Amino acid sequence: MKVLKKNKIILSGVLLLMTIALFCLFESKEKNQGLEKKNLTEEVILEIEKENQENTLIQKKEVEKSFINLVYALKDGNYKSYIVNSENGNILKIEDLVKSEKIVDFQKKVKELIYLKYPTFIADSLIKENVEIAYEIGDKELILHFTNYEITPAVLEELNLKINYNEIKEELNFPVELDGEYENENGYHYDKNKKTIALTFDDGPSGRKTLELLEILKNNKAHATFFMVGNRMESQRETTLEVDKSGNEIGSHSYSHANLTRLSQDKIIEEMTNANNIYKSITGKNMKLMRPPYGNINDLMKNVLDYSFINWNLDTEDWRYRNSDHIYNKVIEKVEDGDIILMHDLYDSTIKAVEKLLPELYVRGYQVVSVTELANLKGVNLESKKVLNSIK
Ligand code: ZN
């Protein structure tokens, strides 16, 4: 009995030793494999660095010990990026950093933000499949550098999209640093450091033509001021309301397009009050800006009216030429920062000209806004009785 017991103990000891030995063997194999993978990752990174010797490294960053992001600026102004899995050296796609069930949401969000940042003629080109995107995983934002796009008219600025992580925190599958101060990306912002001009349309509203202009303005991140005639607002209340709701501005062009400098004090006041009453009955607001019909202003008008008088310094003479090339060329040849441009939303030739002009003005670095936005961006007060031809 005793011997049997002893044998049992020896057997158990041998078994234990064997288990430990097996465990150690397995463990070291795991370690070796890990080491090999790590070496593989390093090799991949070295290969990338070798390939990009000519380019400028702008970021090499390991995120959460799970992937490494390398971004290069190329000599031709484009960018190139790599996302390498830290574990095994595999090259990842941006979709690999997005929760699989959220990929569609992520792509939708990116598309929305591109259209929020850029005019339609640029955004349309950026969402095409042949456009390459270099991804820079920043500290607070994901930066998309667009390359290989074709846009007409040619855009010279660097096209990119910076997406704050607050916007895509639900979609990403790695933890990101959130910005407590962040406010939703919900509108387009004009920049006071950019060249800015105001576009103005007189003598409307003009039904379909005015509505077409609203669409063109919207597609180009542009605004305008519509100096409307009271009796036309009266017969086109819906169009007036559409303009008002669209973020564009409405100013007064009197009730009946009368030459106010030939009228008595009472008649001047009547013209302007009637126009304002109609506007107010449609929108609930008062007009603060006026464009005197024919641009004519006298002292009596300044004495009795509490409006800012907004004339122009660039006249397209669109009513005279009715030719879109003429209108286009006139603006492109003369335009300068702070201009107020005169047009009329009455002619198809004007609409055609604006459709061609806005992209060209954009690529030349201009933003196109309403008169009040121009004044705000230039830090000019639009007090009543002031006469302005431009806001420099
Ligand atoms: Zn007029």
GROMACS .gro file of C-alpha atoms and ligand atoms in nm:
model
  393
    1MET     CA    1   0.000   0.000   0.000
    2LYS     CA    2   0.274   0.236   0.100
    3VAL     CA    3   0.470   0.175  -0.224
    4LEU     CA    4   0.165   0.242  -0.431
    5LYS     CA    5   0.113   0.571  -0.258
    6LYS     CA    6   0.478   0.670  -0.320
    7ASN     CA    7   0.443   0.586  -0.691
    8LYS     CA    8   0.134   0.797  -0.709
    9ILE     CA    9   0.322   1.093  -0.563
   10ILE     CA   10   0.607   1.050  -0.813
   11LEU     CA   11   0.361   1.021  -1.100
   12SER     CA   12   0.183   1.339  -0.993
   13GLY     CA   13   0.521   1.518  -0.968
   14VAL     CA   14   0.620   1.410  -1.318
   15LEU     CA   15   0.286   1.522  -1.456
   16LEU     CA   16   0.323   1.859  -1.291
   17LEU     CA   17   0.674   1.907  -1.431
   18MET     CA   18   0.554   1.812  -1.778
   19THR     CA   19   0.272   2.061  -1.759
   20ILE     CA   20   0.508   2.340  -1.650
   21ALA     CA   21   0.750   2.252  -1.931
   22LEU     CA   22   0.469   2.254  -2.189
   23PHE     CA   23   0.338   2.582  -2.058
   24CYS     CA   24   0.685   2.742  -2.079
   25LEU     CA   25   0.731   2.612  -2.432
   26PHE     CA   26   0.393   2.749  -2.540
   27GLU     CA   27   0.457   3.081  -2.367
   28SER     CA   28   0.793   3.136  -2.537
   29LYS     CA   29   0.641   3.046  -2.874
   30GLU     CA   30   0.372   3.311  -2.819
   31LYS     CA   31   0.640   3.564  -2.725
   32ASN     CA   32   0.838   3.483  -3.037
   33GLN     CA   33   0.535   3.518  -3.253
   34GLY     CA   34   0.461   3.857  -3.093
   35LEU     CA   35   0.818   3.963  -3.154
   36GLU     CA   36   0.802   3.851  -3.514
   37LYS     CA   37   0.483   4.050  -3.565
   38LYS     CA   38   0.636   4.356  -3.401
   39ASN     CA   39   0.934   4.322  -3.633
   40LEU     CA   40   0.699   4.289  -3.924
   41THR     CA   41   0.528   4.617  -3.828
   42GLU     CA   42   0.865   4.787  -3.804
   43GLU     CA   43   0.960   4.647  -4.142
   44VAL     CA   44   0.641   4.779  -4.297
   45ILE     CA   45   0.702   5.123  -4.146
   46LEU     CA   46   1.063   5.120  -4.271
   47GLU     CA   47   0.942   5.028  -4.617
   48ILE     CA   48   0.694   5.317  -4.611
   49GLU     CA   49   0.963   5.557  -4.493
   50LYS     CA   50   1.196   5.440  -4.767
   51GLU     CA   51   0.926   5.487  -5.029
   52ASN     CA   52   0.865   5.841  -4.908
   53GLN     CA   53   1.220   5.967  -4.871
   54GLU     CA   54   1.146   6.249  -5.111
   55ASN     CA   55   0.832   6.355  -4.925
   56THR     CA   56   0.793   6.550  -4.603
   57LEU     CA   57   0.670   6.354  -4.304
   58ILE     CA   58   0.407   6.565  -4.131
   59GLN     CA   59   0.283   6.305  -3.886
   60LYS     CA   60   0.393   5.972  -3.745
   61LYS     CA   61   0.178   5.881  -3.455
   62GLU     CA   62   0.075   5.566  -3.274
   63VAL     CA   63  -0.285   5.575  -3.156
   64GLU     CA   64  -0.390   5.366  -2.854
   65LYS     CA   65  -0.106   5.117  -2.927
   66SER     CA   66  -0.332   4.978  -3.197
   67PHE     CA   67  -0.234   5.156  -3.517
   68ILE     CA   68   0.027   5.394  -3.653
   69ASN     CA   69  -0.070   5.686  -3.878
   70LEU     CA   70   0.188   5.829  -4.116
   71VAL     CA   71   0.110   6.135  -4.327
   72TYR     CA   72   0.336   6.279  -4.594
   73ALA     CA   73   0.319   6.608  -4.780
   74LEU     CA   74   0.419   6.554  -5.142
   75LYS     CA   75   0.615   6.799  -5.351
   76ASP     CA   76   0.317   6.863  -5.579
   77GLY     CA   77   0.107   6.988  -5.286
   78ASN     CA   78  -0.081   6.661  -5.239
   79TYR     CA   79  -0.080   6.432  -4.937
   80LYS     CA   80  -0.039   6.059  -4.881
   81SER     CA   81  -0.126   5.866  -4.569
   82TYR     CA   82  -0.087   5.520  -4.417
   83ILE     CA   83  -0.258   5.351  -4.129
   84VAL     CA   84  -0.060   5.049  -4.008
   85ASN     CA   85  -0.185   4.794  -3.756
   86SER     CA   86   0.065   4.803  -3.465
   87GLU     CA   87   0.022   4.432  -3.395
   88ASN     CA   88   0.081   4.273  -3.733
   89GLY     CA   89   0.190   4.543  -3.978
   90ASN     CA   90  -0.126   4.517  -4.187
   91ILE     CA   91  -0.217   4.828  -4.381
   92LEU     CA   92  -0.560   4.947  -4.271
   93LYS     CA   93  -0.829   5.145  -4.446
   94ILE     CA   94  -1.017   5.430  -4.277
   95GLU     CA   95  -1.321   5.198  -4.259
   96ASP     CA   96  -1.118   4.973  -4.028
   97LEU     CA   97  -1.122   5.256  -3.772
   98VAL     CA   98  -1.500   5.280  -3.788
   99LYS     CA   99  -1.744   5.048  -3.613
  100SER     CA  100  -1.865   4.811  -3.884
  101GLU     CA  101  -2.232   4.888  -3.820
  102LYS     CA  102  -2.160   5.264  -3.843
  103ILE     CA  103  -1.970   5.277  -4.173
  104VAL     CA  104  -2.271   5.405  -4.367
  105ASP     CA  105  -2.339   5.673  -4.102
  106PHE     CA  106  -1.974   5.775  -4.111
  107GLN     CA  107  -1.970   5.810  -4.490
  108LYS     CA  108  -2.295   6.008  -4.478
  109LYS     CA  109  -2.154   6.243  -4.216
  110VAL     CA  110  -1.837   6.303  -4.418
  111LYS     CA  111  -2.045   6.382  -4.726
  112GLU     CA  112  -2.268   6.624  -4.532
  113LEU     CA  113  -1.968   6.808  -4.393
  114ILE     CA  114  -1.808   6.839  -4.738
  115TYR     CA  115  -2.128   7.002  -4.869
  116LEU     CA  116  -2.143   7.223  -4.562
  117LYS     CA  117  -1.790   7.349  -4.612
  118TYR     CA  118  -1.770   7.385  -4.990
  119PRO     CA  119  -1.984   7.518  -5.275
  120THR     CA  120  -2.164   7.246  -5.468
  121PHE     CA  121  -1.932   7.264  -5.770
  122ILE     CA  122  -1.641   7.167  -5.544
  123ALA     CA  123  -1.826   6.921  -5.319
  124ASP     CA  124  -1.963   6.731  -5.621
  125SER     CA  125  -1.608   6.674  -5.742
  126LEU     CA  126  -1.473   6.575  -5.399
  127ILE     CA  127  -1.719   6.292  -5.345
  128LYS     CA  128  -1.630   6.119  -5.670
  129GLU     CA  129  -1.472   5.775  -5.642
  130ASN     CA  130  -1.144   5.856  -5.811
  131VAL     CA  131  -1.064   6.126  -5.555
  132GLU     CA  132  -0.799   6.002  -5.315
  133ILE     CA  133  -0.805   6.103  -4.953
  134ALA     CA  134  -0.510   6.114  -4.714
  135TYR     CA  135  -0.625   6.070  -4.355
  136GLU     CA  136  -0.449   6.250  -4.072
  137ILE     CA  137  -0.556   6.128  -3.728
  138GLY     CA  138  -0.516   6.452  -3.535
  139ASP     CA  139  -0.544   6.509  -3.159
  140LYS     CA  140  -0.889   6.664  -3.171
  141GLU     CA  141  -0.993   6.610  -3.528
  142LEU     CA  142  -0.973   6.378  -3.822
  143ILE     CA  143  -0.829   6.563  -4.120
  144LEU     CA  144  -0.910   6.456  -4.475
  145HIS     CA  145  -0.667   6.587  -4.738
  146PHE     CA  146  -0.820   6.554  -5.084
  147THR     CA  147  -0.600   6.472  -5.382
  148ASN     CA  148  -0.647   6.385  -5.746
  149TYR     CA  149  -0.965   6.584  -5.805
  150GLU     CA  150  -1.074   6.769  -6.115
  151ILE     CA  151  -1.274   7.085  -6.063
  152THR     CA  152  -1.382   7.354  -6.307
  153PRO     CA  153  -1.309   7.638  -6.256
  154ALA     CA  154  -0.975   7.522  -6.114
  155VAL     CA  155  -0.945   7.566  -5.738
  156LEU     CA  156  -0.604   7.673  -5.614
  157GLU     CA  157  -0.660   7.647  -5.238
  158GLU     CA  158  -0.579   7.328  -5.052
  159LEU     CA  159  -0.896   7.127  -5.016
  160ASN     CA  160  -0.940   6.944  -4.690
  161LEU     CA  161  -1.200   6.864  -4.430
  162LYS     CA  162  -1.134   6.881  -4.058
  163ILE     CA  163  -1.385   6.673  -3.867
  164ASN     CA  164  -1.393   6.740  -3.494
  165TYR     CA  165  -1.410   6.409  -3.305
  166ASN     CA  166  -1.729   6.530  -3.134
  167GLU     CA  167  -1.895   6.493  -3.476
  168ILE     CA  168  -1.794   6.127  -3.525
  169LYS     CA  169  -1.733   5.991  -3.175
  170GLU     CA  170  -2.021   5.742  -3.215
  171GLU     CA  171  -1.877   5.605  -3.538
  172LEU     CA  172  -1.509   5.559  -3.454
  173ASN     CA  173  -1.391   5.236  -3.295
  174PHE     CA  174  -1.099   5.389  -3.104
  175PRO     CA  175  -1.123   5.632  -2.811
  176VAL     CA  176  -1.074   5.998  -2.897
  177GLU     CA  177  -1.018   6.317  -2.703
  178LEU     CA  178  -1.335   6.525  -2.700
  179ASP     CA  179  -1.352   6.901  -2.691
  180GLY     CA  180  -1.592   7.029  -2.426
  181GLU     CA  181  -1.610   7.372  -2.588
  182TYR     CA  182  -1.718   7.224  -2.920
  183GLU     CA  183  -2.040   7.346  -3.079
  184ASN     CA  184  -2.218   7.155  -3.353
  185GLU     CA  185  -2.105   7.205  -3.709
  186ASN     CA  186  -2.440   7.336  -3.828
  187GLY     CA  187  -2.379   7.629  -4.054
  188TYR     CA  188  -2.151   7.797  -4.301
  189HIS     CA  189  -1.940   8.079  -4.161
  190TYR     CA  190  -1.807   8.374  -4.356
  191ASP     CA  191  -1.451   8.481  -4.286
  192LYS     CA  192  -1.366   8.846  -4.218
  193ASN     CA  193  -1.014   8.789  -4.352
  194LYS     CA  194  -1.137   8.696  -4.699
  195LYS     CA  195  -1.216   8.937  -4.981
  196THR     CA  196  -1.589   9.002  -4.965
  197ILE     CA  197  -1.844   9.163  -5.195
  198ALA     CA  198  -2.218   9.223  -5.173
  199LEU     CA  199  -2.445   9.119  -5.456
  200THR     CA  200  -2.770   9.316  -5.491
  201PHE     CA  201  -3.075   9.250  -5.707
  202ASP     CA  202  -3.323   9.532  -5.770
  203ASP     CA  203  -3.680   9.556  -5.899
  204GLY     CA  204  -3.802   9.206  -5.798
  205PRO     CA  205  -3.933   8.980  -5.670
  206SER     CA  206  -3.966   8.805  -5.999
  207GLY     CA  207  -4.118   8.461  -5.936
  208ARG     CA  208  -3.929   8.172  -6.091
  209LYS     CA  209  -3.623   8.385  -6.167
  210THR     CA  210  -3.588   8.498  -5.808
  211LEU     CA  211  -3.632   8.140  -5.685
  212GLU     CA  212  -3.369   8.015  -5.932
  213LEU     CA  213  -3.130   8.274  -5.797
  214LEU     CA  214  -3.191   8.154  -5.441
  215GLU     CA  215  -3.089   7.803  -5.548
  216ILE     CA  216  -2.776   7.926  -5.725
  217LEU     CA  217  -2.677   8.137  -5.425
  218LYS     CA  218  -2.730   7.843  -5.190
  219ASN     CA  219  -2.519   7.611  -5.404
  220ASN     CA  220  -2.234   7.859  -5.393
  221LYS     CA  221  -2.244   7.946  -5.021
  222ALA     CA  222  -2.338   8.297  -5.129
  223HIS     CA  223  -2.597   8.548  -5.011
  224ALA     CA  224  -2.743   8.860  -5.168
  225THR     CA  225  -2.963   9.155  -5.085
  226PHE     CA  226  -3.287   9.182  -5.284
  227PHE     CA  227  -3.414   9.541  -5.302
  228MET     CA  228  -3.778   9.473  -5.371
  229VAL     CA  229  -4.053   9.693  -5.505
  230GLY     CA  230  -4.356   9.708  -5.270
  231ASN     CA  231  -4.624   9.644  -5.528
  232ARG     CA  232  -4.436   9.336  -5.654
  233MET     CA  233  -4.397   9.198  -5.300
  234GLU     CA  234  -4.772   9.248  -5.267
  235SER     CA  235  -4.845   9.028  -5.568
  236GLN     CA  236  -4.567   8.776  -5.489
  237ARG     CA  237  -4.597   8.720  -5.120
  238GLU     CA  238  -4.477   8.358  -5.138
  239THR     CA  239  -4.160   8.444  -5.327
  240THR     CA  240  -4.092   8.730  -5.085
  241LEU     CA  241  -4.126   8.491  -4.793
  242GLU     CA  242  -3.898   8.235  -4.962
  243VAL     CA  243  -3.627   8.498  -5.003
  244ASP     CA  244  -3.666   8.608  -4.643
  245LYS     CA  245  -3.643   8.253  -4.508
  246SER     CA  246  -3.343   8.163  -4.726
  247GLY     CA  247  -3.088   8.364  -4.528
  248ASN     CA  248  -3.077   8.631  -4.796
  249GLU     CA  249  -3.170   8.990  -4.720
  250ILE     CA  250  -3.458   9.208  -4.834
  251GLY     CA  251  -3.434   9.585  -4.859
  252SER     CA  252  -3.681   9.843  -4.984
  253HIS     CA  253  -3.692   9.979  -5.338
  254SER     CA  254  -4.003  10.195  -5.262
  255TYR     CA  255  -4.363  10.093  -5.329
  256SER     CA  256  -4.394  10.182  -5.699
  257HIS     CA  257  -4.035  10.245  -5.810
  258ALA     CA  258  -4.097  10.618  -5.803
  259ASN     CA  259  -3.815  10.870  -5.843
  260LEU     CA  260  -3.834  10.989  -5.483
  261THR     CA  261  -3.630  11.303  -5.547
  262ARG     CA  262  -3.927  11.441  -5.740
  263LEU     CA  263  -4.181  11.378  -5.468
  264SER     CA  264  -4.309  11.583  -5.175
  265GLN     CA  265  -4.220  11.489  -4.819
  266ASP     CA  266  -4.558  11.322  -4.765
  267LYS     CA  267  -4.536  11.123  -5.087
  268ILE     CA  268  -4.181  11.006  -5.007
  269ILE     CA  269  -4.296  10.882  -4.668
  270GLU     CA  270  -4.605  10.720  -4.821
  271GLU     CA  271  -4.397  10.530  -5.081
  272MET     CA  272  -4.164  10.392  -4.818
  273THR     CA  273  -4.428  10.321  -4.554
  274ASN     CA  274  -4.649  10.132  -4.797
  275ALA     CA  275  -4.360   9.914  -4.907
  276ASN     CA  276  -4.261   9.842  -4.549
  277ASN     CA  277  -4.617   9.759  -4.443
  278ILE     CA  278  -4.640   9.492  -4.710
  279TYR     CA  279  -4.303   9.347  -4.613
  280LYS     CA  280  -4.409   9.348  -4.249
  281SER     CA  281  -4.739   9.175  -4.325
  282ILE     CA  282  -4.542   8.896  -4.496
  283THR     CA  283  -4.244   8.852  -4.263
  284GLY     CA  284  -4.336   9.034  -3.940
  285LYS     CA  285  -4.021   9.246  -3.970
  286ASN     CA  286  -3.925   9.597  -4.082
  287MET     CA  287  -3.680   9.680  -4.360
  288LYS     CA  288  -3.374   9.876  -4.254
  289LEU     CA  289  -3.195   9.924  -4.586
  290MET     CA  290  -3.322  10.097  -4.895
  291ARG     CA  291  -3.200  10.139  -5.245
  292PRO     CA  292  -3.346  10.460  -5.382
  293PRO     CA  293  -3.498  10.399  -5.729
  294TYR     CA  294  -3.244  10.511  -5.997
  295GLY     CA  295  -2.996  10.561  -5.713
  296ASN     CA  296  -3.134  10.912  -5.665
  297ILE     CA  297  -3.107  11.062  -5.318
  298ASN     CA  298  -3.171  11.419  -5.197
  299ASP     CA  299  -3.153  11.593  -4.860
  300LEU     CA  300  -3.528  11.579  -4.808
  301MET     CA  301  -3.514  11.196  -4.832
  302LYS     CA  302  -3.228  11.186  -4.584
  303ASN     CA  303  -3.420  11.411  -4.347
  304VAL     CA  304  -3.747  11.224  -4.347
  305LEU     CA  305  -3.643  10.859  -4.392
  306ASP     CA  306  -3.480  10.637  -4.131
  307TYR     CA  307  -3.309  10.394  -4.367
  308SER     CA  308  -2.948  10.329  -4.466
  309PHE     CA  309  -2.919  10.431  -4.831
  310ILE     CA  310  -2.736  10.157  -5.019
  311ASN     CA  311  -2.621  10.240  -5.370
  312TRP     CA  312  -2.352  10.057  -5.567
  313ASN     CA  313  -2.005  10.104  -5.713
  314LEU     CA  314  -2.014   9.826  -5.974
  315ASP     CA  315  -2.300   9.847  -6.222
  316THR     CA  316  -2.333   9.542  -6.448
  317GLU     CA  317  -2.589   9.722  -6.667
  318ASP     CA  318  -2.760   9.387  -6.701
  319TRP     CA  319  -3.090   9.560  -6.792
  320ARG     CA  320  -2.923   9.721  -7.093
  321TYR     CA  321  -2.716   9.435  -7.237
  322ARG     CA  322  -2.922   9.127  -7.143
  323ASN     CA  323  -2.613   8.922  -7.223
  324SER     CA  324  -2.464   8.687  -6.966
  325ASP     CA  325  -2.108   8.706  -7.101
  326HIS     CA  326  -2.115   9.082  -7.086
  327ILE     CA  327  -2.233   9.077  -6.724
  328TYR     CA  328  -1.982   8.808  -6.630
  329ASN     CA  329  -1.687   8.987  -6.789
  330LYS     CA  330  -1.778   9.322  -6.642
  331VAL     CA  331  -1.772   9.181  -6.289
  332ILE     CA  332  -1.459   8.969  -6.335
  333GLU     CA  333  -1.266   9.261  -6.485
  334LYS     CA  334  -1.367   9.518  -6.225
  335VAL     CA  335  -1.437   9.335  -5.900
  336GLU     CA  336  -1.256   9.442  -5.584
  337ASP     CA  337  -1.289   9.371  -5.215
  338GLY     CA  338  -1.579   9.564  -5.059
  339ASP     CA  339  -1.772   9.622  -5.381
  340ILE     CA  340  -2.149   9.647  -5.394
  341ILE     CA  341  -2.264   9.506  -5.727
  342LEU     CA  342  -2.590   9.603  -5.895
  343MET     CA  343  -2.801   9.353  -6.088
  344HIS     CA  344  -3.172   9.285  -6.145
  345ASP     CA  345  -3.351   8.956  -6.083
  346LEU     CA  346  -3.565   9.016  -6.391
  347TYR     CA  347  -3.365   8.860  -6.672
  348ASP     CA  348  -3.256   8.506  -6.754
  349SER     CA  349  -2.927   8.649  -6.884
  350THR     CA  350  -2.858   8.784  -6.534
  351ILE     CA  351  -2.930   8.448  -6.373
  352LYS     CA  352  -2.706   8.269  -6.622
  353ALA     CA  353  -2.428   8.520  -6.552
  354VAL     CA  354  -2.458   8.472  -6.174
  355GLU     CA  355  -2.445   8.095  -6.214
  356LYS     CA  356  -2.112   8.125  -6.395
  357LEU     CA  357  -1.980   8.410  -6.181
  358LEU     CA  358  -2.016   8.265  -5.833
  359PRO     CA  359  -1.779   7.966  -5.880
  360GLU     CA  360  -1.526   8.191  -6.051
  361LEU     CA  361  -1.546   8.449  -5.771
  362TYR     CA  362  -1.504   8.168  -5.519
  363VAL     CA  363  -1.185   8.038  -5.676
  364ARG     CA  364  -1.054   8.394  -5.694
  365GLY     CA  365  -1.089   8.409  -5.317
  366TYR     CA  366  -1.409   8.614  -5.287
  367GLN     CA  367  -1.702   8.542  -5.064
  368VAL     CA  368  -2.033   8.685  -5.181
  369VAL     CA  369  -2.275   8.809  -4.916
  370SER     CA  370  -2.565   9.043  -4.842
  371VAL     CA  371  -2.507   9.413  -4.771
  372THR     CA  372  -2.558   9.373  -4.396
  373GLU     CA  373  -2.319   9.076  -4.386
  374LEU     CA  374  -2.061   9.277  -4.580
  375ALA     CA  375  -2.094   9.565  -4.331
  376ASN     CA  376  -2.060   9.325  -4.036
  377LEU     CA  377  -1.754   9.156  -4.182
  378LYS     CA  378  -1.592   9.494  -4.249
  379GLY     CA  379  -1.685   9.627  -3.904
  380VAL     CA  380  -1.897   9.907  -4.051
  381ASN     CA  381  -2.211  10.026  -3.877
  382LEU     CA  382  -2.517  10.055  -4.102
  383GLU     CA  383  -2.680  10.343  -3.919
  384SER     CA  384  -2.983  10.512  -4.071
  385LYS     CA  385  -2.939  10.804  -4.311
  386LYS     CA  386  -2.591  10.684  -4.405
  387VAL     CA  387  -2.523  10.664  -4.781
  388LEU     CA  388  -2.296  10.383  -4.901
  389ASN     CA  389  -2.173  10.285  -5.248
  390SER     CA  390  -1.926  10.023  -5.129
  391ILE     CA  391  -1.803   9.897  -4.793
  392LYS     CA  392  -1.426   9.875  -4.794
  393ZN      ZN  393  -3.482   9.988  -5.973
   0.00000   0.00000   0.00000
